[in-house]
Coordinates of C-alpha atoms in Angstrom, one line a residue:
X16 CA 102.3 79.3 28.4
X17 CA 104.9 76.8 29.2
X18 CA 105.6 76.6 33.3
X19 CA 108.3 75.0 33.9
X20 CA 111.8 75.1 36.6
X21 CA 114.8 77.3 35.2
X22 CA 117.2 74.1 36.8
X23 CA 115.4 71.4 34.4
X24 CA 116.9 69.8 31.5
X25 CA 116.6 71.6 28.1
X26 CA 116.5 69.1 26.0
X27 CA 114.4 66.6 28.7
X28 CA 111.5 69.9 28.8
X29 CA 111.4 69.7 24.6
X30 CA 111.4 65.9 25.0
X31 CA 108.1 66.6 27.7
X32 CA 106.7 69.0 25.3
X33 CA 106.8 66.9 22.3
X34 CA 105.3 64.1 24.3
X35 CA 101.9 66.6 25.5
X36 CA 101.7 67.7 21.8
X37 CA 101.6 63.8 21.0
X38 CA 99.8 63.0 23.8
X39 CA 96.9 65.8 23.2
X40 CA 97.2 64.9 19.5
X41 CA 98.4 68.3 18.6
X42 CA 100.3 69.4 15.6
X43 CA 103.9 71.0 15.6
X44 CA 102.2 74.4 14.4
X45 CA 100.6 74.8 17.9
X46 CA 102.1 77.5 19.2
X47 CA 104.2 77.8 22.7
X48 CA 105.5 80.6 25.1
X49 CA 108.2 79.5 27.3
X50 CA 109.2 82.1 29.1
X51 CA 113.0 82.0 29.4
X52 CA 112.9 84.2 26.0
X53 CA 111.4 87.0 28.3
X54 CA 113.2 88.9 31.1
X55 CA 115.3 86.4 33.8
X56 CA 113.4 86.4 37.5
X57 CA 116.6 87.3 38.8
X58 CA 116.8 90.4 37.0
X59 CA 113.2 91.9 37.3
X60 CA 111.8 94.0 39.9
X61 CA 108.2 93.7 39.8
X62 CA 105.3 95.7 42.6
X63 CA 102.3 94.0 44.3
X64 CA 100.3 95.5 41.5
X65 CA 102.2 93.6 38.9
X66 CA 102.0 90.2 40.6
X67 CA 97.8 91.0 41.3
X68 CA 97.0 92.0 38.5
X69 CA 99.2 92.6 35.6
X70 CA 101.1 88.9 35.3
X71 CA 97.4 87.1 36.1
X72 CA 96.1 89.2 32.7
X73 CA 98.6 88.4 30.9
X74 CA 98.4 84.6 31.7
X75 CA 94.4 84.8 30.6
X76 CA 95.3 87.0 27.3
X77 CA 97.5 83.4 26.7
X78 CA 94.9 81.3 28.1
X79 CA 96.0 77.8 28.9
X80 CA 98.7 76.7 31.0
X81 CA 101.2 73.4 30.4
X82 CA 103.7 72.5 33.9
X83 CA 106.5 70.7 32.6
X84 CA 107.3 67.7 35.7
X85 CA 110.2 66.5 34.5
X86 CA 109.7 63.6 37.5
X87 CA 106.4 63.2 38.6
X88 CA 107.6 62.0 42.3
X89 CA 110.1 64.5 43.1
X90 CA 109.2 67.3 40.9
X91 CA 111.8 70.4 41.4
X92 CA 109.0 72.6 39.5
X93 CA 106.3 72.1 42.9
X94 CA 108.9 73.8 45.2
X95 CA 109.3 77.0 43.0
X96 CA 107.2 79.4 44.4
X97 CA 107.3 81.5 40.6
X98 CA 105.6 78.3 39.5
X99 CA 103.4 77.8 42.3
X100 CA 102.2 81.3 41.5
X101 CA 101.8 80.5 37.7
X102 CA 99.2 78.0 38.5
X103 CA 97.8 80.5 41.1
X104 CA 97.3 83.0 38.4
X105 CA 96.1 79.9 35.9
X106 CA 93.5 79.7 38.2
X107 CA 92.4 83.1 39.0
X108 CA 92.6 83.6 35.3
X109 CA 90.3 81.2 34.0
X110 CA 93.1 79.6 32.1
X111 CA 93.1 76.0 30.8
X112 CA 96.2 73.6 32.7
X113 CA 97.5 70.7 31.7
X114 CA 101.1 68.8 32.5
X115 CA 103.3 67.5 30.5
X116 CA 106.0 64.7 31.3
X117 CA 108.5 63.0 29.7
X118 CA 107.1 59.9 28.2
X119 CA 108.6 57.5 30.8
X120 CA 107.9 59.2 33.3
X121 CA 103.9 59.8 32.0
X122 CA 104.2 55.9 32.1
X123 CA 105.0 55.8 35.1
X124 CA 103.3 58.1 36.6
X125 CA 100.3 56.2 34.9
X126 CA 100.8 53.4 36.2
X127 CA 101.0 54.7 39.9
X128 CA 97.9 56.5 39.0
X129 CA 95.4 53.6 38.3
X130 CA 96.6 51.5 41.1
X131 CA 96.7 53.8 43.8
X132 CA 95.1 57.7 43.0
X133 CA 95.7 58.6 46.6
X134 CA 99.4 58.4 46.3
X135 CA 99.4 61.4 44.0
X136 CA 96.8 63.2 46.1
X137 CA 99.0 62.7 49.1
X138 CA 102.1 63.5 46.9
X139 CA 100.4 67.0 46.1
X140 CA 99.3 67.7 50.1
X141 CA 102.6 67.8 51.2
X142 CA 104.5 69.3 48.2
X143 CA 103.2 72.0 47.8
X144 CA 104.4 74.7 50.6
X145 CA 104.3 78.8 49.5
X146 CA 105.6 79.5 52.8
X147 CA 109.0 77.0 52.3
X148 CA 109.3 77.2 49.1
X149 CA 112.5 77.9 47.0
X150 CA 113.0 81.3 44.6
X151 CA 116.2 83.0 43.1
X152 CA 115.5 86.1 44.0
X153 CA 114.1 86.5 47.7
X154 CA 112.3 89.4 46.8
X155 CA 110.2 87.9 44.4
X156 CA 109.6 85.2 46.9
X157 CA 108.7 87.6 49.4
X158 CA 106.4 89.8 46.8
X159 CA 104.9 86.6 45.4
X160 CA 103.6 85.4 49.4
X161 CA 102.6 88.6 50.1
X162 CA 100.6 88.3 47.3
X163 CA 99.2 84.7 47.8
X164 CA 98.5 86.0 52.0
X165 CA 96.4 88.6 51.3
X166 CA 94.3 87.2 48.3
X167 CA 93.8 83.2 49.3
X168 CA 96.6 82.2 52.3
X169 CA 99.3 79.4 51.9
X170 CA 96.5 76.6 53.2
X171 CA 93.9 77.4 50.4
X172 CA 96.8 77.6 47.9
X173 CA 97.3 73.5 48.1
X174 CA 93.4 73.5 47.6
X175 CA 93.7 75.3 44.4
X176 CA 96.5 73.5 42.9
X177 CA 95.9 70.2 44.2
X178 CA 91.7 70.2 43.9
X179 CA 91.3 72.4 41.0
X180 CA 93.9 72.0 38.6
X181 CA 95.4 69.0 39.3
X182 CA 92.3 67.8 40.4
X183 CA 90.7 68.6 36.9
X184 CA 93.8 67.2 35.0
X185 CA 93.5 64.4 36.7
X186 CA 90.3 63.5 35.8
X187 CA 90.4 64.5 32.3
X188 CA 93.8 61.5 31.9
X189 CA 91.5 59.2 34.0
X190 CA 88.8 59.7 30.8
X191 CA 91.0 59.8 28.7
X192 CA 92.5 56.1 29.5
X193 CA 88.8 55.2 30.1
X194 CA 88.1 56.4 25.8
X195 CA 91.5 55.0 24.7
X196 CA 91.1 51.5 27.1
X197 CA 92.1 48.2 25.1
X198 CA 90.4 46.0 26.7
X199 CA 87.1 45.8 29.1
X200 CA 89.5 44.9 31.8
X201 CA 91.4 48.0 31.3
X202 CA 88.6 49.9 31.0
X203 CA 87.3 48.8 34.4
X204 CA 90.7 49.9 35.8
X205 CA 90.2 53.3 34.9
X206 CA 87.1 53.7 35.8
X207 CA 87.8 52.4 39.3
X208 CA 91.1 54.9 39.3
X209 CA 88.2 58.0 38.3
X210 CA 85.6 56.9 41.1
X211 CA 88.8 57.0 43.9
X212 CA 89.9 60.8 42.6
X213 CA 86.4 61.6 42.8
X214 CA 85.7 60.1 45.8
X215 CA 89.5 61.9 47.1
X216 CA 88.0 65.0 45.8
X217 CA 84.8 64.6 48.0
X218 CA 83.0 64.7 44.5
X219 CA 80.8 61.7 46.4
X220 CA 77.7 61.6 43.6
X221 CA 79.9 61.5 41.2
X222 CA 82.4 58.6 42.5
X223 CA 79.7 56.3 43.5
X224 CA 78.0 55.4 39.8
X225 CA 81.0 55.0 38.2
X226 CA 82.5 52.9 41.1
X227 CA 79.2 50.8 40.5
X228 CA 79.7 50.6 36.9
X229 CA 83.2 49.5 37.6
X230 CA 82.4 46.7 40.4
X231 CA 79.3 45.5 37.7
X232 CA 81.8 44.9 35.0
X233 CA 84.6 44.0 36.6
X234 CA 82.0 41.3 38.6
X235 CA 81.4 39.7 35.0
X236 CA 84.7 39.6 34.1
X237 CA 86.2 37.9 36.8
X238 CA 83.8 37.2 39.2
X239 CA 84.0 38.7 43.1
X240 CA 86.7 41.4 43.4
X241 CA 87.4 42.5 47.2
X242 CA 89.1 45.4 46.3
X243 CA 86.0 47.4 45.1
X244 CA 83.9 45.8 48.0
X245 CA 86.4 47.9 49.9
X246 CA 86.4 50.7 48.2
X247 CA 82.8 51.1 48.2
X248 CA 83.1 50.9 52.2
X249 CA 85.3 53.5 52.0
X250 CA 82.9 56.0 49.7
X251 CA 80.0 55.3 52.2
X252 CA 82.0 55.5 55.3
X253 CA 83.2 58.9 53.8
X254 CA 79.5 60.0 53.3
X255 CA 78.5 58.8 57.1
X256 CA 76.3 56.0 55.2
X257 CA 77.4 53.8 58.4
X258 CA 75.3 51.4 58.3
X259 CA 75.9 50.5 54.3
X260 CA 79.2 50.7 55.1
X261 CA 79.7 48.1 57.8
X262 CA 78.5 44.9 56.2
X263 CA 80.9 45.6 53.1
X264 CA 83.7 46.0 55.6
X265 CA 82.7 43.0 57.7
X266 CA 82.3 41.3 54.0
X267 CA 86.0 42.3 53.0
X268 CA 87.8 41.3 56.2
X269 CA 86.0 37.7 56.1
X270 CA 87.7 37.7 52.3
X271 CA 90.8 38.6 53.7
X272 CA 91.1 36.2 56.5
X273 CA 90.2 33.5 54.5
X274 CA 92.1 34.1 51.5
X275 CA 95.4 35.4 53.3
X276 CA 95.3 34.3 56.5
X277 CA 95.0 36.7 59.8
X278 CA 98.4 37.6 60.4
X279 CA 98.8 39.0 56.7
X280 CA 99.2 43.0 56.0
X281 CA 96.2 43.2 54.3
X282 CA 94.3 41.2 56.6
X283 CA 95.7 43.3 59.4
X284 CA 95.2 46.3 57.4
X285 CA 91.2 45.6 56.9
X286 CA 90.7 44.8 60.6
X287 CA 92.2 48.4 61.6
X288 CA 89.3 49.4 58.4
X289 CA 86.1 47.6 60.7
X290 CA 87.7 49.1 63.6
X291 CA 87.8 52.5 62.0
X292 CA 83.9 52.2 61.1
X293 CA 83.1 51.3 64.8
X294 CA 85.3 54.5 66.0
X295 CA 83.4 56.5 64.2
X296 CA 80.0 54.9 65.3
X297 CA 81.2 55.5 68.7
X298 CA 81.2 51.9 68.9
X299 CA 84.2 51.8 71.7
X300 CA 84.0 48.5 72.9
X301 CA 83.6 46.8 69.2
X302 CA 87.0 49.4 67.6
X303 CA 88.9 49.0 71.5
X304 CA 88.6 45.3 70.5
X305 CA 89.4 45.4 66.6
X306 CA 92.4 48.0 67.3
X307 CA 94.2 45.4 69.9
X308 CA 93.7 42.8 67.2
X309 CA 95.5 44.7 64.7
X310 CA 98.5 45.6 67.3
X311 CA 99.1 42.4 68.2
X312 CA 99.1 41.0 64.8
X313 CA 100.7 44.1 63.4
X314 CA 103.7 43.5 66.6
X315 CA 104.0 39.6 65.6
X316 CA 104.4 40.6 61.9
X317 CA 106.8 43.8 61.5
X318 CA 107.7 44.2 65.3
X319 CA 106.9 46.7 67.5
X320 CA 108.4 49.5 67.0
X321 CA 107.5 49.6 63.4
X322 CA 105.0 52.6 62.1
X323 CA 102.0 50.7 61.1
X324 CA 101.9 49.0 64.6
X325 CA 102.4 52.2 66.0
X326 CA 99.5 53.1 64.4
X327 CA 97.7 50.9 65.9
X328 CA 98.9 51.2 69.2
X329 CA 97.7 55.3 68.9
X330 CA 94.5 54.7 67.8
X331 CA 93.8 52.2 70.8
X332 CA 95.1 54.6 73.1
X333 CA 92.3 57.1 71.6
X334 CA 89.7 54.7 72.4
X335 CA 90.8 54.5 75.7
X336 CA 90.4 58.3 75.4
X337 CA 87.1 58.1 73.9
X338 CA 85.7 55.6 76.5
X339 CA 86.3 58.7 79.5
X340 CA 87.9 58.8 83.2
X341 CA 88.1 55.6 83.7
X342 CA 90.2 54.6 81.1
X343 CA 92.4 57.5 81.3
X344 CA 95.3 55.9 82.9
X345 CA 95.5 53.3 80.1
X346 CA 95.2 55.7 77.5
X347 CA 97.8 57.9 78.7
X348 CA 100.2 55.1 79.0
X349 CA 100.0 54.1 75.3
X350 CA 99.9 57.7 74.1
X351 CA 103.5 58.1 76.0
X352 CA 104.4 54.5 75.1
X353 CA 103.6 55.7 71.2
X354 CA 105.5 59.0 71.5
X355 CA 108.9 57.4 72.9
X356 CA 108.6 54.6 70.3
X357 CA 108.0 57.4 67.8
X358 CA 110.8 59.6 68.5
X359 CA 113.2 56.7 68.9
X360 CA 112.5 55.6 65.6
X361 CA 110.9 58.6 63.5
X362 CA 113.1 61.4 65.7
X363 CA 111.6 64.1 67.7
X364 CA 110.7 66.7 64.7
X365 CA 109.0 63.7 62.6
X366 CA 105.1 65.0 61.6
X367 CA 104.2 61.4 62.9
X368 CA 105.9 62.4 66.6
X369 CA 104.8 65.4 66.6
X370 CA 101.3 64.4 66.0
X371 CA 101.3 62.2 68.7
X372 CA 103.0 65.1 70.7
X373 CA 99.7 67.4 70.0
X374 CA 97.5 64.6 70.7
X375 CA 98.8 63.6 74.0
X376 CA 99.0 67.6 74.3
X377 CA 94.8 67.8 74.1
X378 CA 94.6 64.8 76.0
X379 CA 96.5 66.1 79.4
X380 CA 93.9 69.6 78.4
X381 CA 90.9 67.4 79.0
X382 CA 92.1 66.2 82.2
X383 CA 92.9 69.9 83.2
X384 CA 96.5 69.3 83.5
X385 CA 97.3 72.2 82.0
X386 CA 101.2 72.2 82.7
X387 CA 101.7 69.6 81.1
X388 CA 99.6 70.2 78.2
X389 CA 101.1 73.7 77.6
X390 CA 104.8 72.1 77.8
X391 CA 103.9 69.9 75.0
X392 CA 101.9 72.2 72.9
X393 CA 105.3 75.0 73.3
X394 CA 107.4 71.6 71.9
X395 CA 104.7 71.0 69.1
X396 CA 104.4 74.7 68.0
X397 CA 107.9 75.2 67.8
X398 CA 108.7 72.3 65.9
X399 CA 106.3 72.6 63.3
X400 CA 107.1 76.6 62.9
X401 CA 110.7 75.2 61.6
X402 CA 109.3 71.6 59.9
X403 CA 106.0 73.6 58.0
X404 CA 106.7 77.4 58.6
X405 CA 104.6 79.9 60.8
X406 CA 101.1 80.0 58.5
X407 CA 100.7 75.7 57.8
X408 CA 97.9 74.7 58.5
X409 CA 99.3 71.8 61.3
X410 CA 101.2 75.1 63.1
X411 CA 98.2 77.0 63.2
X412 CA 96.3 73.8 65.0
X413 CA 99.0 73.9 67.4
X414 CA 98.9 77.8 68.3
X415 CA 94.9 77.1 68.7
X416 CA 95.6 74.6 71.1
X417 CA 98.4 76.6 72.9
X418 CA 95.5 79.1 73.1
X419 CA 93.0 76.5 74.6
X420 CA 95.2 75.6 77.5
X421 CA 96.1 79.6 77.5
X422 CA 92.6 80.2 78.2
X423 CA 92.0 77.4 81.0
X424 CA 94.9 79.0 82.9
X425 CA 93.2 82.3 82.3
X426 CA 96.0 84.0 80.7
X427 CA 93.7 85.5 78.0
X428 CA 96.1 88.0 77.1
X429 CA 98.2 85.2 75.9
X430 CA 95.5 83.4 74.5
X431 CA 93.7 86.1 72.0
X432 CA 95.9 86.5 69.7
X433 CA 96.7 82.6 68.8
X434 CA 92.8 82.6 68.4
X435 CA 92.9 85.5 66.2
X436 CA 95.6 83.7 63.7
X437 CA 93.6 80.5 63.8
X438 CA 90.4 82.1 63.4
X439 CA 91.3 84.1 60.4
X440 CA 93.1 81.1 59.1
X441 CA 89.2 79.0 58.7
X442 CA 87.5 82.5 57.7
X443 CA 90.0 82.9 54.5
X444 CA 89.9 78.7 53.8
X445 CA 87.0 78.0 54.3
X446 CA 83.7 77.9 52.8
X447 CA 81.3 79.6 55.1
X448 CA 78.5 78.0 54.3
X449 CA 79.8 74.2 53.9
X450 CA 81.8 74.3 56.7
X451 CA 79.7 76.9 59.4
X452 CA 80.4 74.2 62.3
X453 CA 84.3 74.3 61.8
X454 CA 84.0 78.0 62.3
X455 CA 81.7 78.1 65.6
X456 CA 84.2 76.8 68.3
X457 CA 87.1 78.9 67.4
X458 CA 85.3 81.6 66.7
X459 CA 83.2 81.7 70.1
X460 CA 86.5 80.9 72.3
X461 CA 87.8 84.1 70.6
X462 CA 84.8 85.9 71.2
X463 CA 85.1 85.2 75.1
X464 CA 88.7 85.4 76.0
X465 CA 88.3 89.5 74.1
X466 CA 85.4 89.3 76.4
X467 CA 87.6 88.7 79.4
X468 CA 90.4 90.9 78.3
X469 CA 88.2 93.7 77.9
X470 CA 88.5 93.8 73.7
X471 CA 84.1 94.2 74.2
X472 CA 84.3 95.7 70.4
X473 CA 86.0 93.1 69.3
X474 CA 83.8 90.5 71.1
X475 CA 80.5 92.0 70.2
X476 CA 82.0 91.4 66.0
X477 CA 82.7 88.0 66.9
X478 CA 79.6 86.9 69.0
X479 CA 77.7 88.6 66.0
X480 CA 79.2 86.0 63.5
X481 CA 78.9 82.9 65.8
X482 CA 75.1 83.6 66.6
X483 CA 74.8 83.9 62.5
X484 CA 76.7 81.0 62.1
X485 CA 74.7 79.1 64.7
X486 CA 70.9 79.8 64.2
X487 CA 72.2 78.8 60.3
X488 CA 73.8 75.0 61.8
X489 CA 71.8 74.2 64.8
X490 CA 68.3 76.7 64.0
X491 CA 67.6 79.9 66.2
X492 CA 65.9 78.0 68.7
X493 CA 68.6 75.6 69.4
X494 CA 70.1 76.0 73.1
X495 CA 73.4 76.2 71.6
X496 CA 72.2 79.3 70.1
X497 CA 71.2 80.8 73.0
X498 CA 74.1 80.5 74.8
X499 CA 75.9 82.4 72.0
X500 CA 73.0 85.3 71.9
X501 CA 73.5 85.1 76.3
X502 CA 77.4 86.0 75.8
X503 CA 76.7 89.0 73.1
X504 CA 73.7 90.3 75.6
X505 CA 76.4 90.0 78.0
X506 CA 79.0 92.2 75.8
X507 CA 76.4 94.7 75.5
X508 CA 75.7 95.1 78.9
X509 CA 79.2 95.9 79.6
X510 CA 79.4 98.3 76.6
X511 CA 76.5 100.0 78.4
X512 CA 74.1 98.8 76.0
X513 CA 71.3 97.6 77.9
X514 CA 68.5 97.6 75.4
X515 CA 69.7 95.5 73.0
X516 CA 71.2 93.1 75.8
X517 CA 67.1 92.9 76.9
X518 CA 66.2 92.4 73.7
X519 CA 68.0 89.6 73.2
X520 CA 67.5 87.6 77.0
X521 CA 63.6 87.9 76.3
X522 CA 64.3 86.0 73.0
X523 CA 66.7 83.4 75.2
X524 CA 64.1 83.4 78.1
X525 CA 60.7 83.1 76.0
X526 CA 62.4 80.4 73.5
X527 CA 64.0 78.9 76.7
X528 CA 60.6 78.1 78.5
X529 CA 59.4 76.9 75.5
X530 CA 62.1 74.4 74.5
X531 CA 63.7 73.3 77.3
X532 CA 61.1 74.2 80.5
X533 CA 61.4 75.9 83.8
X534 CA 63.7 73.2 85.5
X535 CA 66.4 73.4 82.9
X536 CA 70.1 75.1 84.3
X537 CA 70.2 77.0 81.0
X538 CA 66.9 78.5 81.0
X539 CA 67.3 79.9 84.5
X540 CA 70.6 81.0 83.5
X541 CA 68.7 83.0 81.1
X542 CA 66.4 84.0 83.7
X543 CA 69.1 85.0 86.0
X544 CA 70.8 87.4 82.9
X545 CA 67.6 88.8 82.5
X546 CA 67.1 90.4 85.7
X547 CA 70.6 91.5 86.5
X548 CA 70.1 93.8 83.1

């Protein structure tokens, strides 16, 4: 089945088609359904049924898929959301998917693709929007989202097509060029191009060797290549293999300095790397240090007002964060310095300015100033409602904040039902059991502000997922735990249920004695529970 966007170019989508059959060494006898020989969209009325079932049979009765891009950059056929349910049903149905381009733009698009994978991956990310996307007929949009909303949501959507289809075309071209390489050097190119998807994939044991095959080869051929040094960083740094990573990065910078000189972008641009590594060691002296390097150099080299130095000038202001109270002052100045720059030069509904809007937002949360925080969450929420639409996954971050400082003003009735939104959001997109600590913290604010608004059914549901969730991450004798089973016992002793709320605070006192000992707050908090039951 041919996918492909009614505006294109006929004789450009043969011309794309030819090029795949080529391409895929395929005869002119293979045969092809293209779709405009069947009923027009604008014409068909179709039920929920149809689009659930019906259209995803028929798409695994054809059984493969080809998207015709007819420009890989600023592809029309991404913002369709007929064709963004195609590959949906592709997907559900098993079906094979490929694309096909025109040939210069396959050459192009090739060429973008082995020196930088992450340009396409980024390309993808912010593409592909259900929620904004274009149809001829707005009921069919309409049926179609309703359709994607109650079977994977908008969010998990980009997952599918970017991870799994793309993500499997993708690495079947890389191979492909790896099989059909000219040269060793070529062949090292390649390779290096399928470690990076990999790695952009999180597909981590599978980057690595063929990175290492890449960086061997490519070490006999030419000798040292810094590049790869870099890119191995990267892959360990990704993995939380700090401590491999930070002589490579140290290694790469040196390189750079020497070789380019410090005031050079990639110079600058390896600094902000070491910098990044120590950030995420905790390290706040060694990244505060690294990260005012790379602004000053970043300022003397493209000014500063320019985005890279703003950067810069963000994630120092976050260190200042990191480093607590009495840094405060200093990092609020650069987060407001950051934010005027940013809306001077980006505007005020930019997704750079308004990340810097929810940042600051959190910040000012921390420091309980929650007027503030709430003002700029409201500006935040709004904005990305209009930039993303109402189910993104950056508006649903800011309506889970909004709920956060909802909460510390104790307006819970305000407050549930952002939590609800952004905790049904994880439980749909998620994976349970990879990504359990994700879940926890939304789901346990949730559980206490229906705890405070009197919602105990609802709270008992939740705190019964959070303790499962947590005895699964931290163990069942983890304090963390048994805070969570104190707040369900609680819920049952205000649903009358005083049994089961014993039950649980002599598990939370006995395991508390044991673990944490008589003096400890939380074990006579236990203690205290206990006895008022």
């Amino acid at each position: 089945m041919v996918s492909h966007a009614w505006s294109d170019n006929f004789l450009t989508l043969v011309d794309s088609l030819e090029n795949y059959l080529l391409d895929q060494e395929l005869d002119y006898e293979t045969p092809i359904w293209i779709d405009f020989l069947c009923l027009p969209p604008a014409q068909a009325v179709r039920s929920h049924d149809w689009w659930s079932s019906v259209f995803i049979d028929a798409v695994a009765g054809i059984g493969a898929v080809v998207l015709v891009m007819q420009k890989w950059e600023d592809s029309i056929a991404l913002r369709r959301i007929w064709i963004l349910y195609e590959m949906y049903a592709c997907h559900c149905a098993g079906a094979s998917f490929k694309v096909a381009l025109p040939p210069d733009e396959k050459a192009g698009f090739l060429n973008a693709l082995v020196k930088d994978p992450s340009y396409f991956h980024e390309l993808l990310t912010t593409s592909v929007n259900a929620e904004k996307a274009l149809a001829t007929k707005r009921s069919d949009k309409s049926a179609i989202q309703e359709t994607i909303l109650k079977s994977c949501g908008f969010f998990k959507l980009v997952s599918i097509i970017r991870d799994r289809l793309f993500g499997a075309w993708i690495v079947a071209e890389c191979r492909q060029r790896v099989a059909r390489s000219k040269d060793e050097l070529e062949y090292c190119n390649w390779k290096a191009a399928l470690s990076q998807w990999y790695h952009l994939q999180k597909e981590y044991s599978l980057a690595e060797p063929v990175l290492l095959e890449s960086m061997k080869l490519r070490k006999r051929l030419m000798g040292s290549f810094p590049p790869a040094t870099l890119n191995l960083a990267l892959l360990y740094k990704s993995q939380l293999r700090f401590d491999e990573a930070l002589p490579l990065f140290a290694e790469y910078l040196t390189v750079c300095r020497e070789s380019l000189g410090n005031e050079h972008p990639d110079t600058i641009a390896a600094t902000a790397h070491l910098a990044n590594l120590h950030f995420a060691r905790e390290s706040w002296d060694q990244s505060e240090s690294l990260y005012t390097q790379c602004y000053h150099m970043s300022t003397k080299t493209n000014g500063e007002m320019h985005p890279t130095t703003l950067l810069h000038l963000l994630r120092l202001a976050q260190v200042y964060e990191a480093k607590g109270t009495r840094s405060a002052k200093k990092a609020e100045s650069l987060f407001i310095q950051c934010l005027a720059a940013r809306r001077l030069t980006l505007g005020p509904t930019h997704s750079d300015t308004l990340e810097t809007i929810h940042i600051l937002a959190r910040f000012y949360l921390t420091l309980n100033r929650h007027s503030e925080s709430e003002t700029l969450c409201l500006e935040c929420l709004q904005a990305r409602r209009t930039l993303f639409g109402e189910n993104h996954i950056q508006t649903l971050e800011a309506k889970n904040s909004l709920a956060e400082v909802y909460y510390a003003q104790e307006r819970f009735q305000l407050a549930e039902p952002l939590y609800m939104q952004y905790a049904a959001h994880l439980k749909q997109n998620l994976e349970v059991e990879r990504d359990a600590v994700s879940l926890l913290q939304p789901l346990s604010n949730l559980a206490l502000c229906c705890t405070r608004i009197g919602l105990y059914e609802k709270a008992e549901m939740n705190y019964l997922e959070v303790v499962d969730l947590s005895k699964k991450v931290w163990g069942a004798e983890d304090v963390q735990t048994l805070i969570y089973m104190m707040g369900l016992a609680e819920v049952y002793k205000l649903r009358g249920n005083y049994e089961k709320a014993r039950q649980l605070l002599v598990q939370c006192v006995d395991v508390g004695e044991r673990e944490l000992g008589e003096q400890d707050a939380y074990y006579q908090l236990f203690v205290k529970s206990l006895a008022d039951c």
